DNA sequence: TCAATATATTCTTTAAACAGAATATATCAA
DNA sequence: TTGATATATTCTGTTTAAAGAATATATTGA
């Protein structure tokens, strides 16, 4: 497996199995390699190699725990991708929506939080949300 | 150039020049091929081939205008990437209120303590692998 | 110590994907 | 029509990245 010292984040995310691994780690939190292998039903060397790419890219971190290596999602590179896509936000997001979202959020805050907001865009709008 | 019928969005974004093209189109709006070529100083066939990938992925749209092909950013696939990254928002978002509660509820610890706790990982430790 | 477990690494082979050069197609302008 | 312009496509060679098999390394437990 060819391996540049620090693979590009986008390149790392281009591989479907690597995205699956990230999604799994995102849902389940920290996991050892064997748990990932058994969940995704892929050969262990395959998983280990992809974990290696993810680690070198900074997308995951490792912690030694006995003879296990416990992997976990690392935020920074994912956030970088997130921020990159925000550059194009104006192509799908109208300013009108943003105002409306703020109004909805304010109304919700007054009446208490509902259980599961499906529109997770609300948080994003909170972060950069001015007019 | 190998070309699957509908290239994966992440795969399309893995190529640096394609991201440059998208960024340029994002800033300048609609552009003809020659304008892109002259701005990015890359061979025209190279640019056209990458535009082809972007178009097949749905990342850009084309409009015939005389003998020009005018390209423009298309929102949907970029938004899909944006939404995918939001899956990991809680890893960088400090508003962990409800999310933390969910993580703790799912935590049925049956393994030892993490030996080397990294940063904020301590508060949401959970079982790694069953075995 | 030895064996088992957990994971990483090193081969080899195959398949994409890229660049570059050459060429093809379509449209305008004279 | 003819020639110029704008862009796409095809071909070739090279690089890269993936899978799969085999093996290596580290750690625990008996």
Short mmCIF file of N, CA, C and O in Angstrom, two decimals, chain B residues 12-119:
data_model
loop_
_atom_site.label_atom_id
_atom_site.label_comp_id
_atom_site.label_asym_id
_atom_site.label_seq_id
_atom_site.Cartn_x
_atom_site.Cartn_y
_atom_site.Cartn_z
N UNK B 12 -14.59 12.32 -6.42
CA UNK B 12 -14.41 13.49 -7.28
C UNK B 12 -13.68 14.61 -6.55
O UNK B 12 -12.82 15.28 -7.11
N UNK B 13 -13.99 14.77 -5.28
CA UNK B 13 -13.38 15.85 -4.50
C UNK B 13 -11.96 15.51 -4.05
O UNK B 13 -11.24 16.37 -3.53
N UNK B 14 -11.56 14.29 -4.25
CA UNK B 14 -10.22 13.88 -3.82
C UNK B 14 -9.13 14.49 -4.69
O UNK B 14 -7.97 14.58 -4.28
N UNK B 15 -9.47 14.92 -5.87
CA UNK B 15 -8.49 15.47 -6.79
C UNK B 15 -8.36 16.99 -6.56
O UNK B 15 -9.32 17.74 -6.70
N UNK B 16 -7.15 17.43 -6.24
CA UNK B 16 -6.94 18.85 -5.87
C UNK B 16 -7.38 19.83 -6.95
O UNK B 16 -8.00 20.84 -6.63
N UNK B 17 -7.06 19.53 -8.20
CA UNK B 17 -7.44 20.47 -9.25
C UNK B 17 -8.95 20.59 -9.37
O UNK B 17 -9.47 21.67 -9.65
N UNK B 18 -9.63 19.50 -9.13
CA UNK B 18 -11.10 19.58 -9.19
C UNK B 18 -11.62 20.46 -8.07
O UNK B 18 -12.58 21.22 -8.25
N UNK B 19 -11.01 20.39 -6.92
CA UNK B 19 -11.44 21.29 -5.84
C UNK B 19 -11.13 22.74 -6.20
O UNK B 19 -11.92 23.65 -5.95
N UNK B 20 -9.97 22.94 -6.82
CA UNK B 20 -9.64 24.31 -7.25
C UNK B 20 -10.68 24.84 -8.23
O UNK B 20 -11.08 26.01 -8.15
N UNK B 21 -11.07 23.99 -9.15
CA UNK B 21 -12.07 24.41 -10.13
C UNK B 21 -13.38 24.77 -9.43
O UNK B 21 -13.99 25.80 -9.72
N UNK B 22 -13.78 23.94 -8.50
CA UNK B 22 -15.01 24.22 -7.76
C UNK B 22 -14.92 25.52 -6.97
O UNK B 22 -15.85 26.32 -6.95
N UNK B 23 -13.76 25.71 -6.34
CA UNK B 23 -13.59 26.94 -5.56
C UNK B 23 -13.66 28.17 -6.48
O UNK B 23 -14.28 29.18 -6.14
N UNK B 24 -13.02 28.03 -7.62
CA UNK B 24 -13.05 29.14 -8.57
C UNK B 24 -14.47 29.43 -9.03
O UNK B 24 -14.90 30.59 -9.05
N UNK B 25 -15.17 28.38 -9.39
CA UNK B 25 -16.56 28.56 -9.82
C UNK B 25 -17.41 29.10 -8.68
O UNK B 25 -18.33 29.88 -8.90
N UNK B 26 -17.08 28.71 -7.48
CA UNK B 26 -17.81 29.21 -6.32
C UNK B 26 -17.63 30.71 -6.15
O UNK B 26 -18.57 31.42 -5.83
N UNK B 27 -16.39 31.15 -6.38
CA UNK B 27 -16.11 32.58 -6.20
C UNK B 27 -16.65 33.40 -7.35
O UNK B 27 -17.26 34.44 -7.16
N UNK B 28 -16.38 32.92 -8.58
CA UNK B 28 -16.67 33.75 -9.74
C UNK B 28 -18.03 33.48 -10.36
O UNK B 28 -18.43 34.20 -11.28
N UNK B 29 -18.70 32.45 -9.93
CA UNK B 29 -19.98 32.15 -10.55
C UNK B 29 -19.79 31.31 -11.79
O UNK B 29 -18.96 30.42 -11.81
N UNK B 30 -20.51 31.61 -12.83
CA UNK B 30 -20.45 30.80 -14.04
C UNK B 30 -19.23 31.20 -14.86
O UNK B 30 -18.91 32.37 -15.01
N UNK B 31 -18.59 30.19 -15.44
CA UNK B 31 -17.40 30.45 -16.23
C UNK B 31 -17.31 29.49 -17.42
O UNK B 31 -17.69 28.32 -17.31
N UNK B 32 -16.75 29.99 -18.50
CA UNK B 32 -16.45 29.15 -19.63
C UNK B 32 -15.13 28.42 -19.41
O UNK B 32 -14.33 28.79 -18.52
N UNK B 33 -14.89 27.43 -20.22
CA UNK B 33 -13.71 26.58 -20.02
C UNK B 33 -12.42 27.39 -20.18
O UNK B 33 -11.49 27.26 -19.39
N UNK B 34 -12.36 28.23 -21.18
CA UNK B 34 -11.15 28.99 -21.44
C UNK B 34 -10.81 29.91 -20.27
O UNK B 34 -9.64 30.02 -19.88
N UNK B 35 -11.82 30.48 -19.68
CA UNK B 35 -11.59 31.34 -18.52
C UNK B 35 -10.98 30.54 -17.37
O UNK B 35 -10.04 30.98 -16.70
N UNK B 36 -11.49 29.35 -17.17
CA UNK B 36 -10.96 28.49 -16.12
C UNK B 36 -9.52 28.12 -16.43
O UNK B 36 -8.63 28.18 -15.58
N UNK B 37 -9.30 27.74 -17.67
CA UNK B 37 -7.96 27.35 -18.12
C UNK B 37 -6.97 28.48 -17.89
O UNK B 37 -5.87 28.26 -17.36
N UNK B 38 -7.36 29.68 -18.24
CA UNK B 38 -6.44 30.81 -18.11
C UNK B 38 -6.21 31.20 -16.66
O UNK B 38 -5.12 31.62 -16.29
N UNK B 39 -7.24 31.03 -15.86
CA UNK B 39 -7.08 31.38 -14.45
C UNK B 39 -6.19 30.38 -13.72
O UNK B 39 -5.30 30.76 -12.96
N UNK B 40 -6.44 29.12 -13.97
CA UNK B 40 -5.71 28.09 -13.23
C UNK B 40 -4.40 27.69 -13.92
O UNK B 40 -3.61 26.93 -13.37
N UNK B 41 -4.21 28.15 -15.15
CA UNK B 41 -2.97 27.87 -15.88
C UNK B 41 -2.69 26.38 -15.97
O UNK B 41 -1.60 25.92 -15.63
N UNK B 42 -3.68 25.67 -16.43
CA UNK B 42 -3.53 24.25 -16.66
C UNK B 42 -3.93 23.96 -18.09
O UNK B 42 -4.73 24.70 -18.67
N UNK B 43 -3.39 22.88 -18.66
CA UNK B 43 -3.74 22.55 -20.06
C UNK B 43 -5.25 22.39 -20.24
O UNK B 43 -5.92 21.84 -19.36
N UNK B 44 -5.73 22.83 -21.36
CA UNK B 44 -7.17 22.77 -21.60
C UNK B 44 -7.73 21.35 -21.53
O UNK B 44 -8.78 21.14 -20.91
N UNK B 45 -7.08 20.36 -22.13
CA UNK B 45 -7.64 19.01 -22.02
C UNK B 45 -7.73 18.53 -20.57
O UNK B 45 -8.69 17.86 -20.19
N UNK B 46 -6.75 18.88 -19.80
CA UNK B 46 -6.78 18.51 -18.39
C UNK B 46 -8.01 19.10 -17.71
O UNK B 46 -8.77 18.39 -17.03
N UNK B 47 -8.20 20.38 -17.93
CA UNK B 47 -9.36 21.04 -17.31
C UNK B 47 -10.66 20.43 -17.81
O UNK B 47 -11.56 20.13 -17.01
N UNK B 48 -10.74 20.20 -19.11
CA UNK B 48 -11.98 19.64 -19.66
C UNK B 48 -12.26 18.27 -19.09
O UNK B 48 -13.41 17.92 -18.79
N UNK B 49 -11.21 17.47 -18.91
CA UNK B 49 -11.44 16.13 -18.37
C UNK B 49 -11.93 16.20 -16.92
O UNK B 49 -12.85 15.47 -16.54
N UNK B 50 -11.34 17.10 -16.16
CA UNK B 50 -11.79 17.22 -14.78
C UNK B 50 -13.20 17.79 -14.71
O UNK B 50 -14.01 17.38 -13.88
N UNK B 51 -13.50 18.70 -15.61
CA UNK B 51 -14.86 19.21 -15.65
C UNK B 51 -15.84 18.10 -15.99
O UNK B 51 -16.97 18.07 -15.48
N UNK B 52 -15.39 17.18 -16.82
CA UNK B 52 -16.22 16.04 -17.16
C UNK B 52 -16.56 15.21 -15.93
O UNK B 52 -17.71 14.81 -15.73
N UNK B 53 -15.57 14.98 -15.11
CA UNK B 53 -15.81 14.21 -13.88
C UNK B 53 -16.78 14.97 -12.98
O UNK B 53 -17.74 14.40 -12.45
N UNK B 54 -16.52 16.26 -12.84
CA UNK B 54 -17.38 17.07 -11.97
C UNK B 54 -18.82 17.07 -12.48
O UNK B 54 -19.77 17.00 -11.70
N UNK B 55 -18.95 17.11 -13.79
CA UNK B 55 -20.29 17.13 -14.36
C UNK B 55 -21.00 15.80 -14.14
O UNK B 55 -22.16 15.75 -13.72
N UNK B 56 -20.28 14.71 -14.39
CA UNK B 56 -20.91 13.40 -14.20
C UNK B 56 -21.25 13.14 -12.74
O UNK B 56 -22.16 12.38 -12.44
N UNK B 57 -20.51 13.76 -11.85
CA UNK B 57 -20.81 13.60 -10.43
C UNK B 57 -21.97 14.50 -10.01
O UNK B 57 -22.52 14.34 -8.93
N UNK B 58 -22.31 15.44 -10.86
CA UNK B 58 -23.37 16.37 -10.54
C UNK B 58 -22.88 17.58 -9.77
O UNK B 58 -23.67 18.39 -9.30
N UNK B 59 -21.55 17.71 -9.65
CA UNK B 59 -21.00 18.83 -8.89
C UNK B 59 -21.05 20.13 -9.66
O UNK B 59 -21.00 21.21 -9.06
N UNK B 60 -21.12 20.04 -10.96
CA UNK B 60 -21.29 21.25 -11.77
C UNK B 60 -22.34 20.98 -12.84
O UNK B 60 -22.65 19.83 -13.16
N UNK B 61 -22.88 22.06 -13.37
CA UNK B 61 -23.81 21.95 -14.49
C UNK B 61 -23.22 22.72 -15.67
O UNK B 61 -22.38 23.59 -15.48
N UNK B 62 -23.66 22.39 -16.85
CA UNK B 62 -23.16 23.05 -18.05
C UNK B 62 -24.29 23.69 -18.80
O UNK B 62 -25.41 23.16 -18.79
N UNK B 63 -24.00 24.79 -19.43
CA UNK B 63 -24.97 25.42 -20.34
C UNK B 63 -24.26 25.80 -21.62
O UNK B 63 -23.15 26.34 -21.59
N UNK B 64 -24.85 25.46 -22.74
CA UNK B 64 -24.28 25.86 -24.01
C UNK B 64 -24.57 27.32 -24.25
O UNK B 64 -25.71 27.77 -24.13
N UNK B 65 -23.53 28.03 -24.60
CA UNK B 65 -23.72 29.43 -24.93
C UNK B 65 -22.84 29.70 -26.14
O UNK B 65 -21.65 29.93 -26.01
N UNK B 66 -23.46 29.64 -27.30
CA UNK B 66 -22.66 29.73 -28.51
C UNK B 66 -21.71 28.56 -28.56
O UNK B 66 -22.11 27.42 -28.35
N UNK B 67 -20.45 28.85 -28.82
CA UNK B 67 -19.51 27.72 -28.80
C UNK B 67 -18.87 27.55 -27.44
O UNK B 67 -17.96 26.77 -27.28
N UNK B 68 -19.34 28.25 -26.49
CA UNK B 68 -18.81 28.08 -25.15
C UNK B 68 -19.65 27.09 -24.34
O UNK B 68 -20.82 26.92 -24.63
N UNK B 69 -18.99 26.50 -23.36
CA UNK B 69 -19.72 25.72 -22.38
C UNK B 69 -19.52 26.43 -21.05
O UNK B 69 -18.40 26.54 -20.56
N UNK B 70 -20.59 26.90 -20.52
CA UNK B 70 -20.52 27.67 -19.28
C UNK B 70 -20.84 26.76 -18.10
O UNK B 70 -21.93 26.19 -18.02
N UNK B 71 -19.88 26.67 -17.22
CA UNK B 71 -20.03 25.77 -16.07
C UNK B 71 -20.42 26.55 -14.82
O UNK B 71 -20.05 27.71 -14.66
N UNK B 72 -21.14 25.86 -13.94
CA UNK B 72 -21.54 26.48 -12.68
C UNK B 72 -21.62 25.42 -11.59
O UNK B 72 -21.89 24.25 -11.86
N UNK B 73 -21.38 25.84 -10.37
CA UNK B 73 -21.47 24.94 -9.22
C UNK B 73 -22.89 24.46 -9.04
O UNK B 73 -23.84 25.23 -9.19
N UNK B 74 -23.02 23.20 -8.75
CA UNK B 74 -24.33 22.63 -8.46
C UNK B 74 -24.36 22.24 -6.99
O UNK B 74 -23.45 21.59 -6.48
N UNK B 75 -25.40 22.64 -6.30
CA UNK B 75 -25.40 22.56 -4.84
C UNK B 75 -25.50 21.14 -4.27
O UNK B 75 -24.75 20.77 -3.36
N UNK B 76 -26.38 20.36 -4.81
CA UNK B 76 -26.81 19.12 -4.14
C UNK B 76 -25.67 18.23 -3.64
O UNK B 76 -25.65 17.87 -2.46
N UNK B 77 -24.71 17.86 -4.48
CA UNK B 77 -23.69 16.93 -3.98
C UNK B 77 -22.81 17.57 -2.92
O UNK B 77 -22.37 16.88 -1.99
N UNK B 78 -22.56 18.86 -3.04
CA UNK B 78 -21.77 19.53 -2.03
C UNK B 78 -22.50 19.56 -0.70
O UNK B 78 -21.91 19.38 0.37
N UNK B 79 -23.77 19.75 -0.82
CA UNK B 79 -24.57 19.71 0.40
C UNK B 79 -24.57 18.32 1.02
O UNK B 79 -24.58 18.17 2.25
N UNK B 80 -24.56 17.31 0.17
CA UNK B 80 -24.50 15.93 0.68
C UNK B 80 -23.23 15.73 1.50
O UNK B 80 -23.27 15.12 2.57
N UNK B 81 -22.13 16.25 1.01
CA UNK B 81 -20.87 16.13 1.76
C UNK B 81 -20.97 16.91 3.06
O UNK B 81 -20.59 16.43 4.13
N UNK B 82 -21.50 18.10 2.95
CA UNK B 82 -21.71 18.93 4.13
C UNK B 82 -22.52 18.17 5.17
O UNK B 82 -22.14 18.10 6.35
N UNK B 83 -23.61 17.58 4.73
CA UNK B 83 -24.48 16.85 5.67
C UNK B 83 -23.77 15.64 6.25
O UNK B 83 -23.97 15.29 7.42
N UNK B 84 -22.95 15.01 5.44
CA UNK B 84 -22.21 13.84 5.95
C UNK B 84 -21.29 14.27 7.09
O UNK B 84 -21.22 13.61 8.12
N UNK B 85 -20.60 15.36 6.90
CA UNK B 85 -19.68 15.81 7.96
C UNK B 85 -20.43 16.20 9.23
O UNK B 85 -19.90 16.08 10.32
N UNK B 86 -21.67 16.64 9.06
CA UNK B 86 -22.44 17.04 10.24
C UNK B 86 -22.68 15.87 11.18
O UNK B 86 -22.90 16.05 12.38
N UNK B 87 -22.60 14.66 10.63
CA UNK B 87 -22.72 13.47 11.46
C UNK B 87 -21.69 13.48 12.60
O UNK B 87 -21.90 12.87 13.64
N UNK B 88 -20.59 14.17 12.39
CA UNK B 88 -19.52 14.18 13.38
C UNK B 88 -19.44 15.49 14.14
O UNK B 88 -18.48 15.76 14.85
N UNK B 89 -20.46 16.28 13.96
CA UNK B 89 -20.43 17.61 14.55
C UNK B 89 -20.19 17.57 16.05
O UNK B 89 -19.49 18.40 16.61
N UNK B 90 -20.75 16.56 16.69
CA UNK B 90 -20.63 16.52 18.15
C UNK B 90 -19.20 16.36 18.62
O UNK B 90 -18.88 16.64 19.75
N UNK B 91 -18.32 15.94 17.70
CA UNK B 91 -16.93 15.76 18.10
C UNK B 91 -16.19 17.09 18.22
O UNK B 91 -15.13 17.16 18.81
N UNK B 92 -16.71 18.09 17.57
CA UNK B 92 -16.06 19.39 17.72
C UNK B 92 -16.97 20.43 18.35
O UNK B 92 -16.55 21.51 18.69
N UNK B 93 -18.21 20.07 18.49
CA UNK B 93 -19.17 20.99 19.06
C UNK B 93 -19.13 20.87 20.58
O UNK B 93 -19.16 19.79 21.13
N UNK B 94 -19.06 21.98 21.25
CA UNK B 94 -18.95 21.94 22.70
C UNK B 94 -20.30 21.85 23.40
O UNK B 94 -20.37 21.63 24.60
N UNK B 95 -21.35 22.03 22.62
CA UNK B 95 -22.68 21.92 23.21
C UNK B 95 -23.07 20.45 23.26
O UNK B 95 -23.81 19.95 22.44
N UNK B 96 -22.59 19.78 24.26
CA UNK B 96 -22.72 18.33 24.29
C UNK B 96 -23.93 17.87 25.09
O UNK B 96 -24.13 16.68 25.27
N UNK B 97 -24.72 18.78 25.56
CA UNK B 97 -25.83 18.48 26.46
C UNK B 97 -26.54 17.16 26.21
O UNK B 97 -26.30 16.15 26.86
N UNK B 98 -27.41 17.15 25.24
CA UNK B 98 -28.23 15.98 24.99
C UNK B 98 -27.39 14.83 24.43
O UNK B 98 -27.62 13.66 24.71
N UNK B 99 -26.41 15.21 23.64
CA UNK B 99 -25.59 14.18 23.02
C UNK B 99 -24.79 13.41 24.05
O UNK B 99 -24.68 12.20 24.01
N UNK B 100 -24.29 14.14 25.01
CA UNK B 100 -23.52 13.48 26.06
C UNK B 100 -24.40 12.51 26.85
O UNK B 100 -23.99 11.42 27.20
N UNK B 101 -25.63 12.93 27.07
CA UNK B 101 -26.55 12.07 27.80
C UNK B 101 -26.76 10.77 27.04
O UNK B 101 -26.76 9.68 27.63
N UNK B 102 -26.89 10.87 25.76
CA UNK B 102 -27.10 9.67 24.96
C UNK B 102 -25.89 8.75 25.03
O UNK B 102 -26.01 7.54 25.15
N UNK B 103 -24.70 9.36 24.96
CA UNK B 103 -23.49 8.56 25.01
C UNK B 103 -23.36 7.83 26.33
O UNK B 103 -22.97 6.68 26.40
N UNK B 104 -23.73 8.53 27.38
CA UNK B 104 -23.60 7.91 28.70
C UNK B 104 -24.63 6.80 28.89
O UNK B 104 -24.36 5.80 29.55
N UNK B 105 -25.79 6.99 28.32
CA UNK B 105 -26.79 5.95 28.41
C UNK B 105 -26.33 4.70 27.68
O UNK B 105 -26.60 3.57 28.09
N UNK B 106 -25.64 4.89 26.57
CA UNK B 106 -25.18 3.75 25.79
C UNK B 106 -23.96 3.08 26.39
O UNK B 106 -23.55 2.01 25.98
N UNK B 107 -23.38 3.73 27.38
CA UNK B 107 -22.14 3.20 27.95
C UNK B 107 -22.41 2.09 28.93
O UNK B 107 -22.83 2.30 30.05
N UNK B 108 -22.19 0.87 28.49
CA UNK B 108 -22.29 -0.27 29.40
C UNK B 108 -20.88 -0.81 29.56
O UNK B 108 -20.47 -1.76 28.92
N UNK B 109 -20.12 -0.20 30.41
CA UNK B 109 -18.70 -0.50 30.50
C UNK B 109 -18.47 -1.94 30.95
O UNK B 109 -18.94 -2.37 31.98
N UNK B 110 -17.77 -2.70 30.12
CA UNK B 110 -17.38 -4.04 30.53
C UNK B 110 -15.90 -4.29 30.27
O UNK B 110 -15.44 -5.41 30.27
N UNK B 111 -15.18 -3.23 30.00
CA UNK B 111 -13.74 -3.37 29.83
C UNK B 111 -13.04 -2.42 30.78
O UNK B 111 -13.67 -1.62 31.44
N UNK B 112 -11.72 -2.52 30.82
CA UNK B 112 -10.98 -1.75 31.81
C UNK B 112 -10.98 -0.27 31.52
O UNK B 112 -11.53 0.21 30.53
N UNK B 113 -10.38 0.45 32.39
CA UNK B 113 -10.26 1.89 32.23
C UNK B 113 -9.30 2.20 31.09
O UNK B 113 -8.36 1.46 30.85
N UNK B 114 -9.54 3.26 30.37
CA UNK B 114 -8.58 3.67 29.35
C UNK B 114 -7.24 4.01 30.01
O UNK B 114 -7.20 4.78 30.97
N UNK B 115 -6.18 3.43 29.49
CA UNK B 115 -4.89 3.60 30.13
C UNK B 115 -4.36 5.01 29.92
O UNK B 115 -3.91 5.66 30.85
N UNK B 116 -4.43 5.46 28.68
CA UNK B 116 -3.92 6.79 28.38
C UNK B 116 -5.05 7.66 27.88
O UNK B 116 -5.35 7.69 26.70
N UNK B 117 -5.71 8.34 28.76
CA UNK B 117 -6.85 9.17 28.36
C UNK B 117 -6.39 10.41 27.60
O UNK B 117 -5.52 11.13 28.06
N UNK B 118 -6.96 10.58 26.44
CA UNK B 118 -6.62 11.76 25.65
C UNK B 118 -7.70 12.80 25.81
O UNK B 118 -8.84 12.58 25.47
N UNK B 119 -7.31 13.91 26.27
CA UNK B 119 -8.17 15.09 26.37
C UNK B 119 -9.56 14.81 26.89
O UNK B 119 -9.78 14.27 27.95
#
